[in-house]
Coordinates of C-alpha atoms and ligand atoms in Angstrom, one line a residue:
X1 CA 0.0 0.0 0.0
X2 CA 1.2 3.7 -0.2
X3 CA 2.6 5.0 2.8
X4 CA 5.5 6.1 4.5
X5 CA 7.5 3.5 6.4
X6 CA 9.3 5.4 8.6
X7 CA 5.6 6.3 9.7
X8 CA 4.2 2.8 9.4
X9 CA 3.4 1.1 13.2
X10 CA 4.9 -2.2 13.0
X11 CA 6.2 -4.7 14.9
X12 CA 8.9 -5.4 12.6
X13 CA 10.1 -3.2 9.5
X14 CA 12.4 -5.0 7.4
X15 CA 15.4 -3.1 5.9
X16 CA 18.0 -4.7 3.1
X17 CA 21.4 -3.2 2.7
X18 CA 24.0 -4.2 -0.1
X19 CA 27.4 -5.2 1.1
X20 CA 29.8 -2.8 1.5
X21 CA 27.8 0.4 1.6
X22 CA 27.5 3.3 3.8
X23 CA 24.7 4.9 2.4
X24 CA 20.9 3.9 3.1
X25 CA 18.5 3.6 0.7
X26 CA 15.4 6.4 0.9
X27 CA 12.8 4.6 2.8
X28 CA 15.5 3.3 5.2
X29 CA 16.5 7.0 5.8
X30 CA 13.1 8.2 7.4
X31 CA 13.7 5.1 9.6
X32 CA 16.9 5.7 10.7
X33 CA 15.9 8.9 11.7
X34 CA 13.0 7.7 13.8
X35 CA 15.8 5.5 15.4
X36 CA 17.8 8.1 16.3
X37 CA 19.9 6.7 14.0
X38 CA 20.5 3.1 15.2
X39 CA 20.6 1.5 11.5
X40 CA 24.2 3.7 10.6
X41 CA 25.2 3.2 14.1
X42 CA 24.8 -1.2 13.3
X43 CA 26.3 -0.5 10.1
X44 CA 29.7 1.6 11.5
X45 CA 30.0 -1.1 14.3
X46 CA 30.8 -3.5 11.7
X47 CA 28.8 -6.1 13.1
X48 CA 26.1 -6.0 10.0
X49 CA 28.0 -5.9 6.8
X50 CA 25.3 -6.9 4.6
X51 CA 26.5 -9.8 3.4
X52 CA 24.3 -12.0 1.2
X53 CA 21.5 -13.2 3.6
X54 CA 23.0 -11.8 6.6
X55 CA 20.4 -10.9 9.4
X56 CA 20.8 -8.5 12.5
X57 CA 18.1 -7.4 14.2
X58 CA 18.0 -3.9 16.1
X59 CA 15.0 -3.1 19.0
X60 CA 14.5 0.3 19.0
X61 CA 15.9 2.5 22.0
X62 CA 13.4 4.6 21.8
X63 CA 9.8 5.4 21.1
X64 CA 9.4 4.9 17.5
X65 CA 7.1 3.8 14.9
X66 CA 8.6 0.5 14.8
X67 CA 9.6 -1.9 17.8
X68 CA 12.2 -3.4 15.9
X69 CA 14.4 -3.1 12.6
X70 CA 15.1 -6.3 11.0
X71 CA 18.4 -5.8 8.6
X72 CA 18.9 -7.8 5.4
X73 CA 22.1 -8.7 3.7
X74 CA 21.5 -8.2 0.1
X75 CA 25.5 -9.2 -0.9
X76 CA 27.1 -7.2 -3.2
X77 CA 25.1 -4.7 -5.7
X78 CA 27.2 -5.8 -8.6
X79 CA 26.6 -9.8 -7.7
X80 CA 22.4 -9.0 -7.2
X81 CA 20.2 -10.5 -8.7
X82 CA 16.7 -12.0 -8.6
X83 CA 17.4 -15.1 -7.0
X84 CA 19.3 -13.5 -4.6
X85 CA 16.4 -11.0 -4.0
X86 CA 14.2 -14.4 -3.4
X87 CA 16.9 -15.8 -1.3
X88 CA 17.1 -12.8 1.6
X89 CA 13.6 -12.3 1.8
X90 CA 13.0 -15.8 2.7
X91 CA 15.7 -15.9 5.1
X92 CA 13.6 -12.6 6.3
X93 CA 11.1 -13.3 6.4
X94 CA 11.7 -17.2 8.6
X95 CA 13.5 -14.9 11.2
X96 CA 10.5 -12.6 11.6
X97 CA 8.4 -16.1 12.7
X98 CA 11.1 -17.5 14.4
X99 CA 10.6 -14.3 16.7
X100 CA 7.1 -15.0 17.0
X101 CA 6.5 -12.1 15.7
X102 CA 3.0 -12.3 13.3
X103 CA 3.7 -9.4 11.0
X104 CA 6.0 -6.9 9.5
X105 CA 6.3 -4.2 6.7
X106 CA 9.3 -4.2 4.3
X107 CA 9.8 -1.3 1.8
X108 CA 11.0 -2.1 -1.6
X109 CA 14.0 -3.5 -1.1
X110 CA 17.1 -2.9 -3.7
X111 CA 15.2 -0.1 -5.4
X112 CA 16.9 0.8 -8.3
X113 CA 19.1 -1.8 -9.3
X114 CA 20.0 -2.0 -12.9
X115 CA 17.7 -3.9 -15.3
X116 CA 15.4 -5.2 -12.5
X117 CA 11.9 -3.1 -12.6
X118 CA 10.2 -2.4 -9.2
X119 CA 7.1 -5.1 -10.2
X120 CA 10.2 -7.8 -10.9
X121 CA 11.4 -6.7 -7.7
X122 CA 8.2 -6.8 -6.1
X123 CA 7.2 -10.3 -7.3
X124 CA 10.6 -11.5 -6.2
X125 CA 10.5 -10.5 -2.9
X126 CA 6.8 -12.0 -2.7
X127 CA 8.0 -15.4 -3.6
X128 CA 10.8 -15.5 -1.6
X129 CA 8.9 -15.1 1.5
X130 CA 5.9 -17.1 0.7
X131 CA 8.0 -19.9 -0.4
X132 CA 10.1 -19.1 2.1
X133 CA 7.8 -19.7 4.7
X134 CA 6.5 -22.6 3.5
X135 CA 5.6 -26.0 6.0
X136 CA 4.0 -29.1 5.5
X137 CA 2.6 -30.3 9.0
X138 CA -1.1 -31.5 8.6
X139 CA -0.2 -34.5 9.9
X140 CA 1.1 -33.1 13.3
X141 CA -1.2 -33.3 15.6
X142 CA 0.0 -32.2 18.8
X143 CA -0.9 -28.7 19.7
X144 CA 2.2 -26.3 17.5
X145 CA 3.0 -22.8 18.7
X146 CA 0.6 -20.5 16.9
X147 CA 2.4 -17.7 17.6
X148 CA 4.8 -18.6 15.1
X149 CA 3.3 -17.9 11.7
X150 CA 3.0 -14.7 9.9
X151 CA -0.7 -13.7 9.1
X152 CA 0.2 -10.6 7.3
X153 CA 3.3 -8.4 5.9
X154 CA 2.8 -5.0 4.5
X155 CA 5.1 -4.1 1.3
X156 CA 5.0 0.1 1.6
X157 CA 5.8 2.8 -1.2
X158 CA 6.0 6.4 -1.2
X159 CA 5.6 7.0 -4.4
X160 CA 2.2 6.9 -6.3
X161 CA 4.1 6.7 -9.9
X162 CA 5.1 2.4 -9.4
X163 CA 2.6 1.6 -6.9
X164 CA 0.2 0.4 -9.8
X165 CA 3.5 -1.6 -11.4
X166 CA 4.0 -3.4 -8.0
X167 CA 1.2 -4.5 -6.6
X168 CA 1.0 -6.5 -9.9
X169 CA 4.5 -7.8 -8.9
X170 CA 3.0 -8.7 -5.7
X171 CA -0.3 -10.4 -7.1
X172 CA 2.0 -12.3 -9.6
X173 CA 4.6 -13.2 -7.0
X174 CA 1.5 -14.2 -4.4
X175 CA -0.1 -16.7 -7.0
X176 CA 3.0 -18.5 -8.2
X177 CA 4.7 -18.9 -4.8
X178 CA 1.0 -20.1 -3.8
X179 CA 0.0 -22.3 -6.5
X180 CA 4.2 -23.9 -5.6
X181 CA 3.4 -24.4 -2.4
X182 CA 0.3 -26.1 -3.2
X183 CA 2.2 -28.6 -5.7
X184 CA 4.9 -29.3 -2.7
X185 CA 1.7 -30.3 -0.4
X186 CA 0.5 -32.3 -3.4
X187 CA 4.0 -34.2 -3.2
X188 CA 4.4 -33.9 0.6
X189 CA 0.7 -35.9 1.2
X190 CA 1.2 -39.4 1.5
X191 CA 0.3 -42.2 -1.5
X192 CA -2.7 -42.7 0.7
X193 CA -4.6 -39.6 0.6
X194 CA -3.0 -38.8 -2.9
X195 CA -4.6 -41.1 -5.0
X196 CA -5.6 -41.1 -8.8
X197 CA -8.9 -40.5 -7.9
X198 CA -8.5 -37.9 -5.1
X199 CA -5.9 -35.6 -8.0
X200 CA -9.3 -36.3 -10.0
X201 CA -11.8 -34.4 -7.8
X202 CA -9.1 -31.8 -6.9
X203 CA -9.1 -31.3 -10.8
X204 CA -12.6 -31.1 -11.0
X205 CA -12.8 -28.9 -7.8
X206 CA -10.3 -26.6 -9.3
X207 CA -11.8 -26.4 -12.9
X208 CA -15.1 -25.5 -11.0
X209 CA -13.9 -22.8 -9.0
X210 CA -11.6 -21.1 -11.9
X211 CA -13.9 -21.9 -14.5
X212 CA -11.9 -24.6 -15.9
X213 CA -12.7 -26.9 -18.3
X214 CA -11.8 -31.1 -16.6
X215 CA -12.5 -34.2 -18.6
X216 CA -11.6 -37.4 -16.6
X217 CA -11.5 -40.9 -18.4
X218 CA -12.3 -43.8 -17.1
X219 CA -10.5 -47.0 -17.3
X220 CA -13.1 -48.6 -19.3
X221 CA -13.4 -45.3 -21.5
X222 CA -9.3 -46.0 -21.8
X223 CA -9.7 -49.3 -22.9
X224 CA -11.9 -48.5 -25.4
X225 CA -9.5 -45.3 -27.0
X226 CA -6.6 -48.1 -26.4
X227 CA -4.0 -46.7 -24.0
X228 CA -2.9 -50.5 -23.5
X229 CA 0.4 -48.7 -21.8
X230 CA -1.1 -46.4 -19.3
X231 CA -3.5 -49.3 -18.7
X232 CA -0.4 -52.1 -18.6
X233 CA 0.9 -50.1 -16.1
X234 CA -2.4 -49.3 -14.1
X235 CA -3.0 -53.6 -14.0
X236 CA -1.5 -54.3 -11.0
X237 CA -2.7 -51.8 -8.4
X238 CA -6.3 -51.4 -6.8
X239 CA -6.2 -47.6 -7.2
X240 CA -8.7 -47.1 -10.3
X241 CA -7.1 -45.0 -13.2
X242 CA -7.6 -41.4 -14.0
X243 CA -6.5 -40.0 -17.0
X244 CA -7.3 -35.9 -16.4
X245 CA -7.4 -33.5 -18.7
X246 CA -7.9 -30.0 -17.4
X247 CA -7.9 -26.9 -19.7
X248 CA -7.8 -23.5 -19.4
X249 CA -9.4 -21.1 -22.3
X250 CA -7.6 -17.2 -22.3
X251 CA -8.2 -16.9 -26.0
X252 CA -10.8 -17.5 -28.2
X253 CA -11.5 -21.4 -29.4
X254 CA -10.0 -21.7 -32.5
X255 CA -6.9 -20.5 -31.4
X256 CA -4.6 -24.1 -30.9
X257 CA -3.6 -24.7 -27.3
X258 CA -0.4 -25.3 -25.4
X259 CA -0.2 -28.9 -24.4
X260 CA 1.2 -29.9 -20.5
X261 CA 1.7 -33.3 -20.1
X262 CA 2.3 -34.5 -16.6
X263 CA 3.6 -37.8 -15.3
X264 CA 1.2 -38.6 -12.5
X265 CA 2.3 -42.0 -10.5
X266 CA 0.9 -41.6 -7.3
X267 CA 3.3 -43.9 -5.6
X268 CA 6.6 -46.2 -8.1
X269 CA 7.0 -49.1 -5.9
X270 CA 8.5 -50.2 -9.1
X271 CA 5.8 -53.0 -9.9
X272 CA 7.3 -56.3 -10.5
X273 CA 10.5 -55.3 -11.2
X274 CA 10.2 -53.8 -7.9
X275 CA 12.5 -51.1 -5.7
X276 CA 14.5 -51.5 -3.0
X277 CA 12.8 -50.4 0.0
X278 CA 15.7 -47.3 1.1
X279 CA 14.3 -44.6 0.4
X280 CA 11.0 -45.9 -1.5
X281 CA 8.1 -43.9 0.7
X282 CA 10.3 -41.5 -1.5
X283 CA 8.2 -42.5 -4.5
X284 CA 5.2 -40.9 -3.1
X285 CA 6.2 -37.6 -5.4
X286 CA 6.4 -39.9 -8.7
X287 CA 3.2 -37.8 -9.1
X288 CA 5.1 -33.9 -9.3
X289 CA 5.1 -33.6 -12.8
X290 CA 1.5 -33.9 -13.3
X291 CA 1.1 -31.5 -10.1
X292 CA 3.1 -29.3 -11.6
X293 CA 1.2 -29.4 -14.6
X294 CA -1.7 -28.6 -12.1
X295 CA -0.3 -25.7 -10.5
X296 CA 0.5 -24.1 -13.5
X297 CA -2.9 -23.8 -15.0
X298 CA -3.8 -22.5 -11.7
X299 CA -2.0 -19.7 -11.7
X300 CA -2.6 -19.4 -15.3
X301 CA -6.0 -19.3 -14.9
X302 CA -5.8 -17.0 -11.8
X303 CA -3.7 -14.9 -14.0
X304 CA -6.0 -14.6 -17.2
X305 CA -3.1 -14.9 -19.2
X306 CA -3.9 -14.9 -23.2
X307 CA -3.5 -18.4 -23.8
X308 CA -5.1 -21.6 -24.7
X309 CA -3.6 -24.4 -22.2
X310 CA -4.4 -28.0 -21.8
X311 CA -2.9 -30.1 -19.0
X312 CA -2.9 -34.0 -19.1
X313 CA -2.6 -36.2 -16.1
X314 CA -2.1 -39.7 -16.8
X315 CA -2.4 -40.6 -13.0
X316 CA -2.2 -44.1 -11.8
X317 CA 0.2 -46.3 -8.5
X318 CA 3.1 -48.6 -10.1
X319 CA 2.3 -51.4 -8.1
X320 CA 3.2 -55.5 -7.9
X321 CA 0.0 -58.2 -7.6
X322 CA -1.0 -61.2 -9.5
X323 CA -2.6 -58.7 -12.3
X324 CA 0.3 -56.4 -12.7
X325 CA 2.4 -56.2 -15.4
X326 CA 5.5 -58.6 -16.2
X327 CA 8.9 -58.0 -17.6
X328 CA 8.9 -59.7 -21.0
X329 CA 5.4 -58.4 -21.5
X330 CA 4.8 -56.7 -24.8
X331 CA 1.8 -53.9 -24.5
X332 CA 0.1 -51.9 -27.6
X333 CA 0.2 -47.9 -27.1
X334 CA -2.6 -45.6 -28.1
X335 CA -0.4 -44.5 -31.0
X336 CA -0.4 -48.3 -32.4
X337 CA 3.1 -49.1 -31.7
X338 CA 3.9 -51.9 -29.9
X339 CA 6.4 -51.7 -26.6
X340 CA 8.0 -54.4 -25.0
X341 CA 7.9 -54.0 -20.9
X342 CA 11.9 -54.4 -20.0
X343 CA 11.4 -53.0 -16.6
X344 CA 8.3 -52.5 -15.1
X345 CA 10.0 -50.0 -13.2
X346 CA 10.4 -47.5 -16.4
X347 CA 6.7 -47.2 -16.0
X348 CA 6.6 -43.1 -16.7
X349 CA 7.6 -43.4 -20.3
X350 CA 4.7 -45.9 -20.7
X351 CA 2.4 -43.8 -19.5
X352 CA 4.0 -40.7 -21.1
X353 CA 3.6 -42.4 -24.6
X354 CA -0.1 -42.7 -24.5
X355 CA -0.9 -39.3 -23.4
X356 CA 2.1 -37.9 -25.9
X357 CA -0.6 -39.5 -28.3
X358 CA -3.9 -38.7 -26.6
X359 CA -2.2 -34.8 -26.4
X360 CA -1.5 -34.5 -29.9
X361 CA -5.1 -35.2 -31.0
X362 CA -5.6 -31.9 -29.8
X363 CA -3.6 -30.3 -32.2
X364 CA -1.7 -28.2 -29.9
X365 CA 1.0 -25.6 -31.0
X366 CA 3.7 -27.0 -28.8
X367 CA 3.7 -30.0 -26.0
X368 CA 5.8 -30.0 -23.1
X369 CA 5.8 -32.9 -20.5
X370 CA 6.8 -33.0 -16.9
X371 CA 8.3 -36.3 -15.2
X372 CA 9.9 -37.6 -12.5
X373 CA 11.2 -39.5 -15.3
X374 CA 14.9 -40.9 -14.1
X375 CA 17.3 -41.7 -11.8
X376 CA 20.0 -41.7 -14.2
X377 CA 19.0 -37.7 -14.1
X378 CA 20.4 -37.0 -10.4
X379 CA 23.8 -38.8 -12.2
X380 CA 24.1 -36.4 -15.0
X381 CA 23.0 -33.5 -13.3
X382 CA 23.0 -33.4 -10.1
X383 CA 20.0 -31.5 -8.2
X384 CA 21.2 -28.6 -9.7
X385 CA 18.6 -28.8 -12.9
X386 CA 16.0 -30.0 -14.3
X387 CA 17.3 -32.3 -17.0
X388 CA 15.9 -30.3 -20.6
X389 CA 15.7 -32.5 -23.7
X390 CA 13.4 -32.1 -27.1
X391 CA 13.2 -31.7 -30.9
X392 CA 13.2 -28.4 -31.6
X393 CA 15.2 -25.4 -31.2
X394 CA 13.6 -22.5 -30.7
X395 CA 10.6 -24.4 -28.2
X396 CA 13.8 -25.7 -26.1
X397 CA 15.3 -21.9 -26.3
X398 CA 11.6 -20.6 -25.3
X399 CA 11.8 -23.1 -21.8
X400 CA 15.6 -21.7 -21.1
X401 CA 14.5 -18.4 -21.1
X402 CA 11.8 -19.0 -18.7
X403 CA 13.9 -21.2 -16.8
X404 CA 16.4 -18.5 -16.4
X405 CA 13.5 -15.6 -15.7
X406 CA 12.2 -18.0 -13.4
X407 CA 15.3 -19.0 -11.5
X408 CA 14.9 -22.5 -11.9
X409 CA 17.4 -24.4 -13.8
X410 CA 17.5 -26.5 -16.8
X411 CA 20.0 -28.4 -18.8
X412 CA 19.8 -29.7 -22.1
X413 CA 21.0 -32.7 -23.2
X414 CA 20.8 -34.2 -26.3
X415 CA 18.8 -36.3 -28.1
X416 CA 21.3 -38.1 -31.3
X417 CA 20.0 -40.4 -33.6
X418 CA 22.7 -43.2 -31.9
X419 CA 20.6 -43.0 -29.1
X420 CA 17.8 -44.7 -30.6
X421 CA 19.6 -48.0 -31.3
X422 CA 19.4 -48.6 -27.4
X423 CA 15.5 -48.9 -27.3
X424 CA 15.3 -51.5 -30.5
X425 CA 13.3 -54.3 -29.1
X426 CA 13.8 -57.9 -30.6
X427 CA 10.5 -58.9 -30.7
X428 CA 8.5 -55.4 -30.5
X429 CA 8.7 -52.0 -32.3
X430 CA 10.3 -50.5 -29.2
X431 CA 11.6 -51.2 -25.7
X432 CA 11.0 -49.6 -22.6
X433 CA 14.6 -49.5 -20.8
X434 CA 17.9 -48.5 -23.0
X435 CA 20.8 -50.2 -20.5
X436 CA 23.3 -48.6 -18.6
X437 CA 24.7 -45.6 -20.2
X438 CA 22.5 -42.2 -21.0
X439 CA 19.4 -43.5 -19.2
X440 CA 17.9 -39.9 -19.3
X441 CA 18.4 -39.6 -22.5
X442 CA 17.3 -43.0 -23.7
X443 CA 13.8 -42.4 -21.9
X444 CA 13.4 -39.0 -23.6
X445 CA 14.2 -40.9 -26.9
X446 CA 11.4 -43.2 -26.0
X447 CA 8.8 -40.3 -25.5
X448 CA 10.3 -38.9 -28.8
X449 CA 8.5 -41.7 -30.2
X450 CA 5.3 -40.6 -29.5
X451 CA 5.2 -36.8 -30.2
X452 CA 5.4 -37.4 -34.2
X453 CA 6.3 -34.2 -35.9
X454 CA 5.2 -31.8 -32.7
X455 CA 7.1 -29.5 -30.9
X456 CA 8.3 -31.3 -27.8
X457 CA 9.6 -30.3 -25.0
X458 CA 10.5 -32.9 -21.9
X459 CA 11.4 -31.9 -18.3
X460 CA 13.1 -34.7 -16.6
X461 CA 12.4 -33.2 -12.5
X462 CA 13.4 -36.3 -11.2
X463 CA 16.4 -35.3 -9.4
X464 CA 15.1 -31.7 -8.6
X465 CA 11.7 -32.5 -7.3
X466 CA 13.0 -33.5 -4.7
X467 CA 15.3 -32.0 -1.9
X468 CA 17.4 -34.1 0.8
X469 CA 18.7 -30.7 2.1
X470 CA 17.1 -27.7 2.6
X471 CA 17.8 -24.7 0.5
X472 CA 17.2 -20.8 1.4
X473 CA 13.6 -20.5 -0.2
X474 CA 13.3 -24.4 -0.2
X475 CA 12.4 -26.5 2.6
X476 CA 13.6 -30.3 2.9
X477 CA 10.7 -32.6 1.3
X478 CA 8.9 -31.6 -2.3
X479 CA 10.5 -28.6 -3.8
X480 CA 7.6 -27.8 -6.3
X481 CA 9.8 -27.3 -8.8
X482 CA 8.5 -26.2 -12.6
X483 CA 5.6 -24.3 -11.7
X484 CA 7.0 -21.0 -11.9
X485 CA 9.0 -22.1 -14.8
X486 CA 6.0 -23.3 -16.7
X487 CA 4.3 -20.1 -16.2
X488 CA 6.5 -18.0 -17.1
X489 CA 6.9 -19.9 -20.7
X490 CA 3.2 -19.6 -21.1
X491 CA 3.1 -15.7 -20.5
X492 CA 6.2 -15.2 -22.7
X493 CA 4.6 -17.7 -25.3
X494 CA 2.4 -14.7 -26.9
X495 CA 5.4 -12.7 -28.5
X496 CA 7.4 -15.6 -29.2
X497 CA 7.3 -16.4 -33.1
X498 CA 7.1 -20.2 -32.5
X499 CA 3.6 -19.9 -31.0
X500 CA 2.1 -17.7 -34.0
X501 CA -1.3 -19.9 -34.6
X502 CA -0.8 -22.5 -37.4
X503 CA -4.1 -23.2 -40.2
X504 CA -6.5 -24.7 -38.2
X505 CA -6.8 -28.1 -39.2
X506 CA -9.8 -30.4 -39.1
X507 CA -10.5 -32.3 -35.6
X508 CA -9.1 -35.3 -35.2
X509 CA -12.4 -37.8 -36.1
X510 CA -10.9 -40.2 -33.1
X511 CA -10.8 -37.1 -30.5
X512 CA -14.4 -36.8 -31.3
X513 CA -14.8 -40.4 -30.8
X514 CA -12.9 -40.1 -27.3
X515 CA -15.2 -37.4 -26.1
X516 CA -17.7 -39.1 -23.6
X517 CA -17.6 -37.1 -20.3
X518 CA -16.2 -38.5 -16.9
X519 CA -18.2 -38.4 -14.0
X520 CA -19.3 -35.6 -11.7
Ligands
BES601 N1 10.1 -42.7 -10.8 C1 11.3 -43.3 -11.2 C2 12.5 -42.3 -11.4 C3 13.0 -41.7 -10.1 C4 14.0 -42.2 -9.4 C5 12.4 -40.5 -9.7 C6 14.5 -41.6 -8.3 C7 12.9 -39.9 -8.6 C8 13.9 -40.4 -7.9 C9 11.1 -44.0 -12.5 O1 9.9 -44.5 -12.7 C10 12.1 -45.1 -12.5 O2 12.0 -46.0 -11.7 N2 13.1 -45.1 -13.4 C11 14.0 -46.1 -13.5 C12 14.3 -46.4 -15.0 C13 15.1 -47.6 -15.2 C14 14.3 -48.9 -14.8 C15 15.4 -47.7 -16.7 C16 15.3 -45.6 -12.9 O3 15.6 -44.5 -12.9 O4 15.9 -46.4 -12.2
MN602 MN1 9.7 -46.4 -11.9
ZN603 ZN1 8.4 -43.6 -11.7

């Protein structure tokens, strides 16, 4: 709101400094005059340097607007970016709760740095703090300190001429950071409350409150279309099958749509060819890319961004029983191509393939899929990206730009015809598992298979979605990785030449065939 912070009651007022500077910024100025100077006095004792998420919080001597000053390290000016705006806030933002303390105002911080615009800055230090803040504890159920949580925090600016500018930062940054958060509890929940059918009527609640638009097949709808892959894989669990399509109309109907393709295993014990058990409650989040998927189109739709998405959540548990799926097994795809089941535990790209298929009936523009896809992806990369792979150049420029904009990180790796000789199947047209080497790339050569002349796209967030160690705006657990970089390709997508509408072509006659409604 507009207002003068050294004016502003608050419990705590939140003030970031670059490294190595004397002078204060404007807003900080008016405060450190309330506080009979107290800030420059911190800043000459040498104790607060301002070092990159450095904290140091001051209590006011005397009577002052405030009760206490809360100084952020913003690191060097030069060395500032984004990121690093995301990083301090959240930092903040946890030591304001870890006082107890419920609320506090912050002006905006770093005003003025080069190339950054103040509803950038704005949005950044919103996502920092909500993400920052973020804490997955519904299943806790002894009586938590209330006290620590923060209800409210107030982002103040004198000026009338970029108050219009940031509080669109701050709605941005407040529906990304939320619809994240929401994907990490969707991760975070256990295999048993997350199940095909519960993502189903979240779909379904979310397409009714945001005016979406949610098909869900059913298995026998499935069987009849022919998604003997999805449905292979679906054989040996209880959990009935969803396939959800959710989609999200900012332009008129003609214009084609965006495709998202999500892989959505609610819980990879591997099926027959089944896991060991370290670390397997892990594979509760083999469901994140089709949550992320989900999230997206939330905030797209929350956004009313000028685009045509659709999402599509092949969701189903990789599970072992007398019905389930064998190695050896041979299974025929939607597309009509036969597959021969390796693993049972490379169960993603067998979904993937028949909602590839089932997505391209749509006719979309471009398609980009989401998956938990490999372990061989933490070996390449590391959790440092998300592993990037596709088949064309300027769609896999498009997703490094809004990786980069987005501050999460992508990799690309390729995708050489050599590849392909690894997934030749003896007895089928294609296997399911490549051997040792290049297993991320093998699987994206798989799904390559199934995306025929289209635009693809694949996000491999096996390694990412996923954090053993906390990180500043991170917590341990689900990281809800990919929705903010999803989004931001889909708002960029309108001046990017790629996505200029193609002839409309006639509907696919086997869409139309497809198009019996789920239930409720
Ligand atoms: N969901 C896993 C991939 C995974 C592993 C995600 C670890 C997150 C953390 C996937 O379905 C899988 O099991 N992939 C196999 C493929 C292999 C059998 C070719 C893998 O990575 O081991
Ligand atoms: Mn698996
Ligand atoms: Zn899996």
């Amino acid at each position: 709101k507009r207002g003068r912070l050294s004016q502003q009651p608050s419990e705590v007022t939140l003030i970031g400094h670059f490294e190595g500077e004397k002078d204060l910024g404007e807003a900080a100025r008016g405060v450190d005059r309330a506080l009979a100077a107290q800030i420059k006095e911190l800043i000459k004792s040498g104790e607060f340097a301002g070092k990159h998420q450095q904290l140091s919080l001051i209590h006011a001597r005397t009577r002052a607007h405030t009760k206490r000053i809360l100084m952020v390290g913003l690191g060097k000016r030069n060395d500032c970016s984004l990121e690093k705006i995301r990083q301090a806030m959240s930092k903040a933002a946890q030591q304001v709760r870890d006082l107890g303390v419920g609320s506090f105002c912050t002006p905006l911080i770093a005003r003025g740095l080069r190339g950054i615009s103040p509803a950038e800055m704005a949005q950044a230090m919103v996502e920092g703090i909500i993400l920052g803040l973020y804490q997955f504890n519904v299943y806790k159920t002894e009586p938590r300190d209330s006290t620590r949580s923060i209800q409210e925090f107030t982002l103040l600016e004198e000026e009338s001429r970029h108050l219009k500018e940031i509080q669109k930062g701050i709605h941005r940054g407040q529906i990304l950071a939320e619809a994240t958060n929401l994907a990490r509890d969707l991760g975070n929940y256990p295999s048993n409350y997350v199940t095909p059918t519960r993502l189903a009527e979240m779909a379904q609640g979310m397409a009714g409150e945001l005016g979406l638009e949610c098909e869900v097949l059913e298995k026998p709808q499935m069987e009849a279309l022919g998604m003997g892959a999805f449905l292979g894989v679906a054989r040996g669990s209880q959990e009935p099958p969803k396939f959800i399509i959710l989609k999200y109309q900012g332009k008129n109907g003609a214009t084609r749509p965006i495709a998202l393709v999500g892989k959505t295993i609610t819980f990879d014990s591997g099926g027959i060819s089944i896991k060991p058990s370290e670390k397997m409650e892990q594979m509760k989040y083999d469901m994140m890319g089709g949550a992320t998927v989900m999230c997206a189109i939330k905030s797209v739709a929350q956004l009313r961004l000028p685009v045509n998405v659709v999402g599509f959540l092949p969701a189903t548990e990789n599970m072992p029983s007398g019905t389930a799926i064998k190695p050896g097994d041979v299974v025929k795809t939607l597309s009509g191509k036969t597959v021969e089941v390796i693993n049972t535990d490379a169960e993603g790209r067998l979904i993937l393939a028949d909602a590839l298929t089932y997505a391209i009936r749509y006719r979309p523009t471009v398609i980009v899929d989401v998956a938990t896809l490999t372990g061989a992806c933490t070996v390449a990369l590391g959790h440092q990206a998300i592993g990037l792979l596709g088949n064309h150049r300027g769609l896999l420029d498009a997703v490094k730009r809004a990786s980069q904009a987005a501050g999460e990180r992508v990799w690309e790796l390729p995708l050489w015809e050599e590849y392909y000789d690894q997934i030749k199947s003896d007895i089928a047209d294609i296997k399911n598992v490549g051997g040792r080497g290049a297993g991320t790339i093998t699987a994206a050569a798989f799904l390559s298979k199934f995306v025929g002349d289209y635009p693809w796209a694949h996000l491999d967030i096996a390694s990412t979605a996923w954090a053993d160690e906390g990180r500043p705006y991170t917590p341990r657990g689900v990281t809800g990785i990919g929705v903010r970089l999803l989004v931001r390709f889909l708002m960029d997508s309108k001046t990017h030449p790629l996505f200029k509408p193609l002839p409309v072509l006639k509907p696919d006659p086997l869409l139309s065939r497809s198009r019996n409604k789920g239930h409720g």
